[in-house]
mmCIF file of N, CA and C in Angstrom:
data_model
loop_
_atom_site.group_PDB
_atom_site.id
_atom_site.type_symbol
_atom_site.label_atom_id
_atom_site.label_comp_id
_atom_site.label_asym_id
_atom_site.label_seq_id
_atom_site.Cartn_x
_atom_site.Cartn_y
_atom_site.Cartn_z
ATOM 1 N N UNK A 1046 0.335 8.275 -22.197
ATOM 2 C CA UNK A 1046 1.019 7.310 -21.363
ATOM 3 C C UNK A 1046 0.820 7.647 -19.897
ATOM 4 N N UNK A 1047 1.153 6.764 -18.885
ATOM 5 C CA UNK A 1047 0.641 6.604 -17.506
ATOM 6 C C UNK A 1047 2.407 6.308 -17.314
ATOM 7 N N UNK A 1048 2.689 7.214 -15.986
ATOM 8 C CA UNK A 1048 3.936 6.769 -15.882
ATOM 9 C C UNK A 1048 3.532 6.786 -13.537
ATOM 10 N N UNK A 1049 4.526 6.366 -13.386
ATOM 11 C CA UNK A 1049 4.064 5.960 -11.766
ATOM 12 C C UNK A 1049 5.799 6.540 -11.692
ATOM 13 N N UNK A 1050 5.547 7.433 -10.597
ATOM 14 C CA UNK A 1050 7.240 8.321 -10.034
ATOM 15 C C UNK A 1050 6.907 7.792 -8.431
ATOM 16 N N UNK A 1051 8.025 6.445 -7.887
ATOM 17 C CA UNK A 1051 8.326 6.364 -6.454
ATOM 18 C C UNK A 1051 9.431 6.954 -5.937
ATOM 19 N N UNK A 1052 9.235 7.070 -4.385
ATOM 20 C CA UNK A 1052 9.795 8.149 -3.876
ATOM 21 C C UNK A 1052 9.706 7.506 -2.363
ATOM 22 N N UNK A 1053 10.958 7.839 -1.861
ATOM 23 C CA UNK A 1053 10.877 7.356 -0.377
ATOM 24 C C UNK A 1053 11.707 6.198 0.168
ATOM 25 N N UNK A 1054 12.778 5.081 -0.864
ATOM 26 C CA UNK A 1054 13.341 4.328 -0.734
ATOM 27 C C UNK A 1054 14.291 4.822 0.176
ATOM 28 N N UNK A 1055 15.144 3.976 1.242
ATOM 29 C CA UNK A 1055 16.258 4.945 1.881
ATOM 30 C C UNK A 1055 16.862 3.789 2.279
ATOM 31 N N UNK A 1056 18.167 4.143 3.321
ATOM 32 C CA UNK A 1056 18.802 3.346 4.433
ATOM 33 C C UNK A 1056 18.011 3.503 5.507
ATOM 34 N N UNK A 1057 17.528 2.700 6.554
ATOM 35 C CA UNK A 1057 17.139 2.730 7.803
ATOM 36 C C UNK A 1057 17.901 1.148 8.529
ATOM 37 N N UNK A 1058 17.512 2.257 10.098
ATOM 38 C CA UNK A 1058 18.476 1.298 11.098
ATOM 39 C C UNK A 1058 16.844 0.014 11.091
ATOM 40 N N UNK A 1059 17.131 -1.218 11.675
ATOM 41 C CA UNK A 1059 16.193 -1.526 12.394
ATOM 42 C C UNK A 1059 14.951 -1.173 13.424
ATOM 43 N N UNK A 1060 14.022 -1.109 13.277
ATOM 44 C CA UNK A 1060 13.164 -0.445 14.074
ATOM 45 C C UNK A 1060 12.441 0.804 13.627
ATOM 46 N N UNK A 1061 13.129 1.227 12.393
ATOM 47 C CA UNK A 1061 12.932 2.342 12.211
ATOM 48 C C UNK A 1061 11.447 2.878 11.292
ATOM 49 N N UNK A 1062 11.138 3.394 10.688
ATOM 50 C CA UNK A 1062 10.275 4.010 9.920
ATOM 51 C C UNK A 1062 10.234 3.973 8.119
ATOM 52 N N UNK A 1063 9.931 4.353 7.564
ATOM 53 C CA UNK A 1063 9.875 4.895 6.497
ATOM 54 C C UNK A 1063 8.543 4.875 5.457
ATOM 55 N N UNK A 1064 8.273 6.543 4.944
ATOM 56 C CA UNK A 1064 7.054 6.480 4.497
ATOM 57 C C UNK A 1064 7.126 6.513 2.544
ATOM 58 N N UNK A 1065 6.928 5.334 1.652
ATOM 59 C CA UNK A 1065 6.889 5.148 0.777
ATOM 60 C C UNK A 1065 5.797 5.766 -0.013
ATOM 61 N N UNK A 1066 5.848 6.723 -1.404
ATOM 62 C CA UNK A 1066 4.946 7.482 -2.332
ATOM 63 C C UNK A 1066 5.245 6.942 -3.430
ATOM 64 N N UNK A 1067 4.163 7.353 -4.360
ATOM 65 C CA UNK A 1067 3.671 6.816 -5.313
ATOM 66 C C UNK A 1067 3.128 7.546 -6.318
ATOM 67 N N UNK A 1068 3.448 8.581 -7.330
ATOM 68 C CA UNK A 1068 2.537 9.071 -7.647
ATOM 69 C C UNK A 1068 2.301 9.035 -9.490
ATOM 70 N N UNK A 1069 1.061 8.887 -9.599
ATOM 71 C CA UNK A 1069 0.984 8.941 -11.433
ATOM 72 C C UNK A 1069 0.709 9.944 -12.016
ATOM 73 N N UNK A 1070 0.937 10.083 -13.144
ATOM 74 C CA UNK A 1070 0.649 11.121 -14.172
ATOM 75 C C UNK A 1070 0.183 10.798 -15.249
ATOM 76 N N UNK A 1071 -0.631 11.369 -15.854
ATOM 77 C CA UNK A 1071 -0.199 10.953 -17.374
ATOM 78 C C UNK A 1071 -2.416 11.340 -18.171
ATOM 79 N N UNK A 1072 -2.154 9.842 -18.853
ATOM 80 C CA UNK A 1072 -3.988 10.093 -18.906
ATOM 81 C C UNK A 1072 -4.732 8.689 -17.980
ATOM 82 N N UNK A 1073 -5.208 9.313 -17.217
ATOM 83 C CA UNK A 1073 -5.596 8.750 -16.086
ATOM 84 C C UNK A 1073 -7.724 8.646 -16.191
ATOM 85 N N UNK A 1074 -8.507 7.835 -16.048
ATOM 86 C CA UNK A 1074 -9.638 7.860 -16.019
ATOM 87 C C UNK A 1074 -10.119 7.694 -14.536
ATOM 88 N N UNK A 1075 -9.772 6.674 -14.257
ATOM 89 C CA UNK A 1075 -10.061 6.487 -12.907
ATOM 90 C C UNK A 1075 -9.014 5.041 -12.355
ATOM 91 N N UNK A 1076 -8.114 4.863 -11.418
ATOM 92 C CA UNK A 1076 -7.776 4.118 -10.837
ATOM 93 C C UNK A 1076 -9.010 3.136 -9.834
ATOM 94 N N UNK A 1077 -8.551 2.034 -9.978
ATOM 95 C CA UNK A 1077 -8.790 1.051 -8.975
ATOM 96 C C UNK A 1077 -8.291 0.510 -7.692
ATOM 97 N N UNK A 1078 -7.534 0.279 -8.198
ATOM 98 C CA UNK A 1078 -6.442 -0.987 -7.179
ATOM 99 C C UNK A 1078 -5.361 -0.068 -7.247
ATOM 100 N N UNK A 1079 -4.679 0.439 -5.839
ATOM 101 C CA UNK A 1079 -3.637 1.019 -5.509
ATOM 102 C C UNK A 1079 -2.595 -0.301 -4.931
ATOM 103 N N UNK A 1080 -1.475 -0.334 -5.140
ATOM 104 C CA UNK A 1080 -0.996 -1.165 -4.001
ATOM 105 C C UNK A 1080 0.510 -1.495 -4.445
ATOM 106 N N UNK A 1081 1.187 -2.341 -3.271
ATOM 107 C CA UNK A 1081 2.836 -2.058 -3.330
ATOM 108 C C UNK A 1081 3.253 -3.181 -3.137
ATOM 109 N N UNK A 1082 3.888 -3.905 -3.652
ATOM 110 C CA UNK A 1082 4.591 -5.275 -4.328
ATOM 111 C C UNK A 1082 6.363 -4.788 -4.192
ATOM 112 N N UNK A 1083 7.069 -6.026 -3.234
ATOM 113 C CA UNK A 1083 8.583 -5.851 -3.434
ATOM 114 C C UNK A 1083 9.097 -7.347 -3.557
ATOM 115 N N UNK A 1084 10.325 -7.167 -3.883
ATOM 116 C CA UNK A 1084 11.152 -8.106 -4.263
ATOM 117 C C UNK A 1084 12.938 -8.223 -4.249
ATOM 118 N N UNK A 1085 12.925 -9.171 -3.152
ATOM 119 C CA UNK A 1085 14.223 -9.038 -2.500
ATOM 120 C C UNK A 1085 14.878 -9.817 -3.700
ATOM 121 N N UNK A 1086 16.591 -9.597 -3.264
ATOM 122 C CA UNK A 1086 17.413 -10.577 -4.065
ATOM 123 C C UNK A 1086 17.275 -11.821 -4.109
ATOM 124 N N UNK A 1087 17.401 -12.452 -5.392
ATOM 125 C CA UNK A 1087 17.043 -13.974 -4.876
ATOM 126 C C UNK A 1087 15.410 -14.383 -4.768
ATOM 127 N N UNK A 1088 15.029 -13.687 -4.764
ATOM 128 C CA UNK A 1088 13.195 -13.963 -4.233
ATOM 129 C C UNK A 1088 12.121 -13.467 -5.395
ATOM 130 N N UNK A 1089 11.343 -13.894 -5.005
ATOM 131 C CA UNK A 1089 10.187 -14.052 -5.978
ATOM 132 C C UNK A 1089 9.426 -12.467 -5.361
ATOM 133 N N UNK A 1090 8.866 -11.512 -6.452
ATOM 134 C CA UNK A 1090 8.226 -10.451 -5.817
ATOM 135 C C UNK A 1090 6.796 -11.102 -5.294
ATOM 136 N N UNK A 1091 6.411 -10.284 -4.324
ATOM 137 C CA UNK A 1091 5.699 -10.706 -3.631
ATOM 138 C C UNK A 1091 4.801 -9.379 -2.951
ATOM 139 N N UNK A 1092 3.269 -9.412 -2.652
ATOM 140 C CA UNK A 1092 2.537 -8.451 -2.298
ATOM 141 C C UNK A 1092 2.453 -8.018 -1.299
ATOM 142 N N UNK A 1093 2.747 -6.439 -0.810
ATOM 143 C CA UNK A 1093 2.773 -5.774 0.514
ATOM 144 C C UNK A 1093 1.416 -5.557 1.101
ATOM 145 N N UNK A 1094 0.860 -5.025 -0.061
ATOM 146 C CA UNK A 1094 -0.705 -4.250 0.474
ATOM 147 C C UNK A 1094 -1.102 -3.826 -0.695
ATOM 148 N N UNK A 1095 -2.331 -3.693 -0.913
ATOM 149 C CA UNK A 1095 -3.321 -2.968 -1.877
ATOM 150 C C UNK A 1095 -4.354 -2.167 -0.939
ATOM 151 N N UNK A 1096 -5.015 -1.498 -1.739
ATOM 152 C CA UNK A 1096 -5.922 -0.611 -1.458
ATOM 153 C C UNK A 1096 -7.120 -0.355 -2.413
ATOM 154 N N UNK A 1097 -7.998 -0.797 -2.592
ATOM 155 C CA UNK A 1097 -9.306 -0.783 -3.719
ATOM 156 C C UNK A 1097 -9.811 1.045 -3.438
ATOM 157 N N UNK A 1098 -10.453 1.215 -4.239
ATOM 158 C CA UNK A 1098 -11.364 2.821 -4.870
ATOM 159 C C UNK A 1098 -11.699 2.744 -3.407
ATOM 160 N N UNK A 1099 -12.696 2.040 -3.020
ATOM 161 C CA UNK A 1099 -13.601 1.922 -1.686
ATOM 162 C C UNK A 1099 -13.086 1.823 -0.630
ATOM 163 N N UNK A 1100 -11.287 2.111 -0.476
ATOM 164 C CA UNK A 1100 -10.418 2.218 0.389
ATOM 165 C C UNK A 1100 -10.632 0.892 1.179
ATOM 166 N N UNK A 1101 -10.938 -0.472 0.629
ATOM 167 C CA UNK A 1101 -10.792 -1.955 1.258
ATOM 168 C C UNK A 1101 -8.855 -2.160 1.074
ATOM 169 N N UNK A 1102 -8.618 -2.826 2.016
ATOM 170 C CA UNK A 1102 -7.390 -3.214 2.369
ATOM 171 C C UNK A 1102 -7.316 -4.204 2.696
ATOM 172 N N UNK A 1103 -5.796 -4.808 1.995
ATOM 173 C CA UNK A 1103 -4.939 -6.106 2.335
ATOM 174 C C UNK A 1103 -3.442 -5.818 2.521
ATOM 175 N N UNK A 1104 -3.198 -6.542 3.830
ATOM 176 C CA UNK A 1104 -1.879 -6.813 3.542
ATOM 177 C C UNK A 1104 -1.281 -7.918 3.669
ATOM 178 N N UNK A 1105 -0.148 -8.371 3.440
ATOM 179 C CA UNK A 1105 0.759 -9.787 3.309
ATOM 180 C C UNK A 1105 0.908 -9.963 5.160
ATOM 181 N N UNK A 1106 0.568 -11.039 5.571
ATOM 182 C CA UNK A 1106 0.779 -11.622 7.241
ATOM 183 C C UNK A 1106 2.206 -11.249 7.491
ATOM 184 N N UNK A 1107 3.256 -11.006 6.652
ATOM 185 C CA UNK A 1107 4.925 -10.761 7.018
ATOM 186 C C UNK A 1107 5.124 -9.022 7.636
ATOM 187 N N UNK A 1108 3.761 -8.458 7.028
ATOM 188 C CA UNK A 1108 4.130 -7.365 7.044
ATOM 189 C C UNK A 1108 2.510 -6.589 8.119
ATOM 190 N N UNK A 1109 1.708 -7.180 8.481
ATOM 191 C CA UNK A 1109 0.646 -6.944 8.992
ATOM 192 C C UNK A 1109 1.112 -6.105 10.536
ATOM 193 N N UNK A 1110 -0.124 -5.049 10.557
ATOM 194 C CA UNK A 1110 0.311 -4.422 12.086
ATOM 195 C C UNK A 1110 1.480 -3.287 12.118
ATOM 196 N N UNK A 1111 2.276 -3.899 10.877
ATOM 197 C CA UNK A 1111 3.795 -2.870 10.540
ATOM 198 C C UNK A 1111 3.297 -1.556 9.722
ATOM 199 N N UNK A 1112 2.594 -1.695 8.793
ATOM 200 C CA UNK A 1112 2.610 -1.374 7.581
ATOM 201 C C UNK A 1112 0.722 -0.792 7.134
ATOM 202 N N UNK A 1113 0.772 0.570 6.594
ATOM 203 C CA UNK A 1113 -0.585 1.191 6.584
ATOM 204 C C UNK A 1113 -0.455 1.630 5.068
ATOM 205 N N UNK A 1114 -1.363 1.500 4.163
ATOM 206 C CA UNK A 1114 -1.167 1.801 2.507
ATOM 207 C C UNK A 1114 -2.660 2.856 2.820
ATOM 208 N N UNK A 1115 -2.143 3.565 2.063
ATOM 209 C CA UNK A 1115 -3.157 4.649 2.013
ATOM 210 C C UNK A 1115 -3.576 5.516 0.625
ATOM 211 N N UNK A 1116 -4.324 5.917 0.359
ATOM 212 C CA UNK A 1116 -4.384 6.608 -1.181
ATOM 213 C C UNK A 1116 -5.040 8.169 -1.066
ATOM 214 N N UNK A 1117 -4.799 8.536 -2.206
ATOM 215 C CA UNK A 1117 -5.373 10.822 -2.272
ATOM 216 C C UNK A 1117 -5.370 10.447 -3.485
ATOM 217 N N UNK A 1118 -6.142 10.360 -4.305
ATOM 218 C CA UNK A 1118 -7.230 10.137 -4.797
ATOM 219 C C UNK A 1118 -6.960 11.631 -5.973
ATOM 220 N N UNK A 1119 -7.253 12.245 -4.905
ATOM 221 C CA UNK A 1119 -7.244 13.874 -5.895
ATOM 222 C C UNK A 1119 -5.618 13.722 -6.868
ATOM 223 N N UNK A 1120 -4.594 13.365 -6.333
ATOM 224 C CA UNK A 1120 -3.070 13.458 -6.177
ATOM 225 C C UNK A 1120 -2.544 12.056 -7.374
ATOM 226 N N UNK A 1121 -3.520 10.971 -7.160
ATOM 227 C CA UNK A 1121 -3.867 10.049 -7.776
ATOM 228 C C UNK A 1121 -1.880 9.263 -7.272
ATOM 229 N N UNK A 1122 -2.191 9.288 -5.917
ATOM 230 C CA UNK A 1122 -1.224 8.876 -5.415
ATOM 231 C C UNK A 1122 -1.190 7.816 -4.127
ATOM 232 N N UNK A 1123 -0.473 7.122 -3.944
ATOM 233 C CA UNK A 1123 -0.612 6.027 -3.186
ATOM 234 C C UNK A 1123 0.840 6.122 -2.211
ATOM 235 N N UNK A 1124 0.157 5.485 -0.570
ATOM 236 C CA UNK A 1124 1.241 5.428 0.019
ATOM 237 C C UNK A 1124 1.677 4.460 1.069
ATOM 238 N N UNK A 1125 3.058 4.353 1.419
ATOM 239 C CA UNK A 1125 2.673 2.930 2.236
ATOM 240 C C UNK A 1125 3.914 3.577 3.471
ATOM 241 N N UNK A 1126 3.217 3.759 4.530
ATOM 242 C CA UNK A 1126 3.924 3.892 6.048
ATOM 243 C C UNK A 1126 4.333 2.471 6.399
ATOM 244 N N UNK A 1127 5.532 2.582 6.461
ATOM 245 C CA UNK A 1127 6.470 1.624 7.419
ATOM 246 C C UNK A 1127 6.773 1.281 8.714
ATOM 247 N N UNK A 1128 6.488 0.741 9.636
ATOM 248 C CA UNK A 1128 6.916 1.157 10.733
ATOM 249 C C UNK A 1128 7.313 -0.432 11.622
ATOM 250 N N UNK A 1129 8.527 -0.202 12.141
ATOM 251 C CA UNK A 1129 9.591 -1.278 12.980
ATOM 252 C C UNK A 1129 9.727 -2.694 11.789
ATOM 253 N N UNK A 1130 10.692 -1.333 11.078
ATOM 254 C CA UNK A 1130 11.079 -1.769 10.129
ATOM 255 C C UNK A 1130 12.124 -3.374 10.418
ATOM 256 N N UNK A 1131 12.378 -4.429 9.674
ATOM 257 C CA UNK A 1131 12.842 -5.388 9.996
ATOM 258 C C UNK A 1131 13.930 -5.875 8.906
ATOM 259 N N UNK A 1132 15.427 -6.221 9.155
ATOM 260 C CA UNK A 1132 16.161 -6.597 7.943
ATOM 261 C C UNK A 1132 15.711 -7.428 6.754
ATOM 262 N N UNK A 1133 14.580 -8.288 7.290
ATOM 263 C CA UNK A 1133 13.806 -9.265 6.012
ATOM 264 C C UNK A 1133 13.338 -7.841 5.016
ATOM 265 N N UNK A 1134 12.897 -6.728 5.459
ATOM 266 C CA UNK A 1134 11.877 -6.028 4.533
ATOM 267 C C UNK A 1134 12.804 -5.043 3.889
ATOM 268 N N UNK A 1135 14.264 -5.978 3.855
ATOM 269 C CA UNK A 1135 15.283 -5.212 2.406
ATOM 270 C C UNK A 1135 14.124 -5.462 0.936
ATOM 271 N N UNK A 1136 14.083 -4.539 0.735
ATOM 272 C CA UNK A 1136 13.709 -5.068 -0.904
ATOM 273 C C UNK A 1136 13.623 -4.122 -1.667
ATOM 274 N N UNK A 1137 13.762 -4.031 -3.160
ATOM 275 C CA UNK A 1137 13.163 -3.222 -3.893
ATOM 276 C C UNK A 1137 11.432 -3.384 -3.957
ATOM 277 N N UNK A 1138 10.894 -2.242 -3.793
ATOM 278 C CA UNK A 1138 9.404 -2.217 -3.243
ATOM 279 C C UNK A 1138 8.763 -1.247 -4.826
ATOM 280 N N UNK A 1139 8.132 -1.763 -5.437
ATOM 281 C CA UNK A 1139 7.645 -1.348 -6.722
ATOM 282 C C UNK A 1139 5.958 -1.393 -6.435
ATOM 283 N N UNK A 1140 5.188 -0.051 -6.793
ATOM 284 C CA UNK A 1140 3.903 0.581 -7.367
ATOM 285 C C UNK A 1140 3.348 -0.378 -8.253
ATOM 286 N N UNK A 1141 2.197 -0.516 -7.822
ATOM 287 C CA UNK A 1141 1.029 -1.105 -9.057
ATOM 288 C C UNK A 1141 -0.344 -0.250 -8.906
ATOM 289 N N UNK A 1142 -0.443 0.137 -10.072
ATOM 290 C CA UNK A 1142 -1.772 1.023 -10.256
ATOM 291 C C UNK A 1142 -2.709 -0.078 -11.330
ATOM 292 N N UNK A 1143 -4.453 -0.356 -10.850
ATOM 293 C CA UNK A 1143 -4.919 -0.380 -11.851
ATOM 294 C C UNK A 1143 -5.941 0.018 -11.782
ATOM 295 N N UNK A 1144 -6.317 0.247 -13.427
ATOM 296 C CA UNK A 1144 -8.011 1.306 -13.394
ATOM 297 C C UNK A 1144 -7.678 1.328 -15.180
ATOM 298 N N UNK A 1145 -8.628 2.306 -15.433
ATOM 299 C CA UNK A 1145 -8.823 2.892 -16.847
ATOM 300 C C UNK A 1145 -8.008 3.913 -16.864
ATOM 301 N N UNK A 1146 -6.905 3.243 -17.865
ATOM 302 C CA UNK A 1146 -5.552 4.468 -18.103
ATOM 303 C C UNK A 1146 -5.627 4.732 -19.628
ATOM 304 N N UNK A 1147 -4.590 5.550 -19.769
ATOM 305 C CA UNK A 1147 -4.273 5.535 -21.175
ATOM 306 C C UNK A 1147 -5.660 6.601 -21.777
ATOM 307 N N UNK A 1148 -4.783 6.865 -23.421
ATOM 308 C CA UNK A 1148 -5.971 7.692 -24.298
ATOM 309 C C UNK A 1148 -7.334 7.085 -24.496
ATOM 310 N N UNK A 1149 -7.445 6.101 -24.216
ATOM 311 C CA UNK A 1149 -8.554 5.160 -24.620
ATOM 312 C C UNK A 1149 -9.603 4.973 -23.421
ATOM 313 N N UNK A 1150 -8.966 4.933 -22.384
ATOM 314 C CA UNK A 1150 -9.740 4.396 -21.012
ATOM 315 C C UNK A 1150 -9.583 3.111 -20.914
ATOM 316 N N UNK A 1151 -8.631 2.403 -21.447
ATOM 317 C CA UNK A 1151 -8.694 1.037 -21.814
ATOM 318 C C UNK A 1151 -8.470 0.564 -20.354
ATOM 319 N N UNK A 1152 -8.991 -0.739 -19.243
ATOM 320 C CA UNK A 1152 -8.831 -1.290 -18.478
ATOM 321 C C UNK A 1152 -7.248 -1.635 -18.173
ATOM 322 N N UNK A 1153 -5.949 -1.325 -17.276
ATOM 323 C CA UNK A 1153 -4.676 -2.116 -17.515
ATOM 324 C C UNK A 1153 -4.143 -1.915 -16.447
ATOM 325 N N UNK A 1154 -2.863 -1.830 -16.606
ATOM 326 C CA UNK A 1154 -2.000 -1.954 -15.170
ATOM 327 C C UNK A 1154 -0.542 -1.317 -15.138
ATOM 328 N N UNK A 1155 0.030 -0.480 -14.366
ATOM 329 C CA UNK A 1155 1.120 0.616 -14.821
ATOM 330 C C UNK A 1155 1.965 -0.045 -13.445
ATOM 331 N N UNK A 1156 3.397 -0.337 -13.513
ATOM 332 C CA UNK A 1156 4.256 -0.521 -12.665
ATOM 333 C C UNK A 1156 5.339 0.320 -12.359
ATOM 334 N N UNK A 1157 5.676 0.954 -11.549
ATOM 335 C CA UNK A 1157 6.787 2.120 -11.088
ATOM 336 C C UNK A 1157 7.863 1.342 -11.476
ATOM 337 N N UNK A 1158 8.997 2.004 -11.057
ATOM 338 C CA UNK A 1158 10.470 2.040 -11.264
ATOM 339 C C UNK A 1158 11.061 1.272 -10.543
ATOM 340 N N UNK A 1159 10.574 1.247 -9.277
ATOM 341 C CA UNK A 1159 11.096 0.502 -7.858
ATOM 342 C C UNK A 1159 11.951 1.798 -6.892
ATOM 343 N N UNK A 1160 11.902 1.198 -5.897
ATOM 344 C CA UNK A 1160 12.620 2.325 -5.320
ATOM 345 C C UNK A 1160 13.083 1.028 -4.071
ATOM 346 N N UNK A 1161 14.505 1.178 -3.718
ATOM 347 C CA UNK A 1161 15.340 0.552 -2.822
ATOM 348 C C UNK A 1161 14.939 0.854 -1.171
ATOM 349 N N UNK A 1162 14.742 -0.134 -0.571
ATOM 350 C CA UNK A 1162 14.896 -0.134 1.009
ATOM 351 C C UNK A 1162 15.696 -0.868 1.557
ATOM 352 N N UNK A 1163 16.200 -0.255 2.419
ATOM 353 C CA UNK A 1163 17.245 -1.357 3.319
ATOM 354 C C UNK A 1163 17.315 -0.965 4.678
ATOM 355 N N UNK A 1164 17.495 -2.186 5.183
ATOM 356 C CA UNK A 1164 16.954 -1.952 6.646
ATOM 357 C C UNK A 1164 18.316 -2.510 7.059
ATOM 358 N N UNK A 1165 18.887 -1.760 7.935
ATOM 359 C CA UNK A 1165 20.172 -2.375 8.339
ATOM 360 C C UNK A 1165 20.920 -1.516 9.274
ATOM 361 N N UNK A 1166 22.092 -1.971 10.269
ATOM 362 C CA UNK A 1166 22.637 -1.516 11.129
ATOM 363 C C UNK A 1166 23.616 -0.707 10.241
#
């Protein structure tokens, strides 16, 4: 099994920072697609940023300029720097890994736990 442990959810004031981790374990072949998906109350989840093998990057226009996703590879871990942070970007912010996981190498897709942010006075 492939399990994804996030780390880094917190309270922050406005303006502030916060650096979101990611990391998997398990039987791992090779990852693909790193990237971080949240979902506020009420709202539809929705995509922060990815990161491909070849370290190509996207992020969502809400969050562009703010926000840097990065991957270690060796660590088979993924990460996403925050910065001037904004009350919209309350959300639970949940991990997506994909590549060849599992005993098999089979092609799939592993989702974290979520981990809470809140941006607030």
């Amino acid at each position: 099994q492939v399990q994804l442990v996030e780390s880094g959810g917190d309270l922050v004031q406005p303006g502030g920072s916060l650096r979101l981790s990611c990391a998997a374990s398990g039987s791992i072949f090779s990852i693909n697609v790193m990237g971080w998906f949240r979902q506020a109350p009420g709202k539809q989840r929705e995509l922060v940023a990815t990161i491909i093998r070849g370290r190509s990057t996207n992020y969502a226009d809400s969050v562009k300029g703010r926000v840097t996703i990065s991957r270690d590879d060796a660590k088979n871990t993924v990460y996403l720097q925050m910065n001037s942070l904004k009350p919209e970007d309350t959300a639970v912010y949940y991990c997506n890994m994909q590549g060849r996981i599992g005993t098999t190498g089979e092609y799939g897709g592993v989702w974290g736990q979520g981990t809470l942010v809140t941006v607030s006075s």
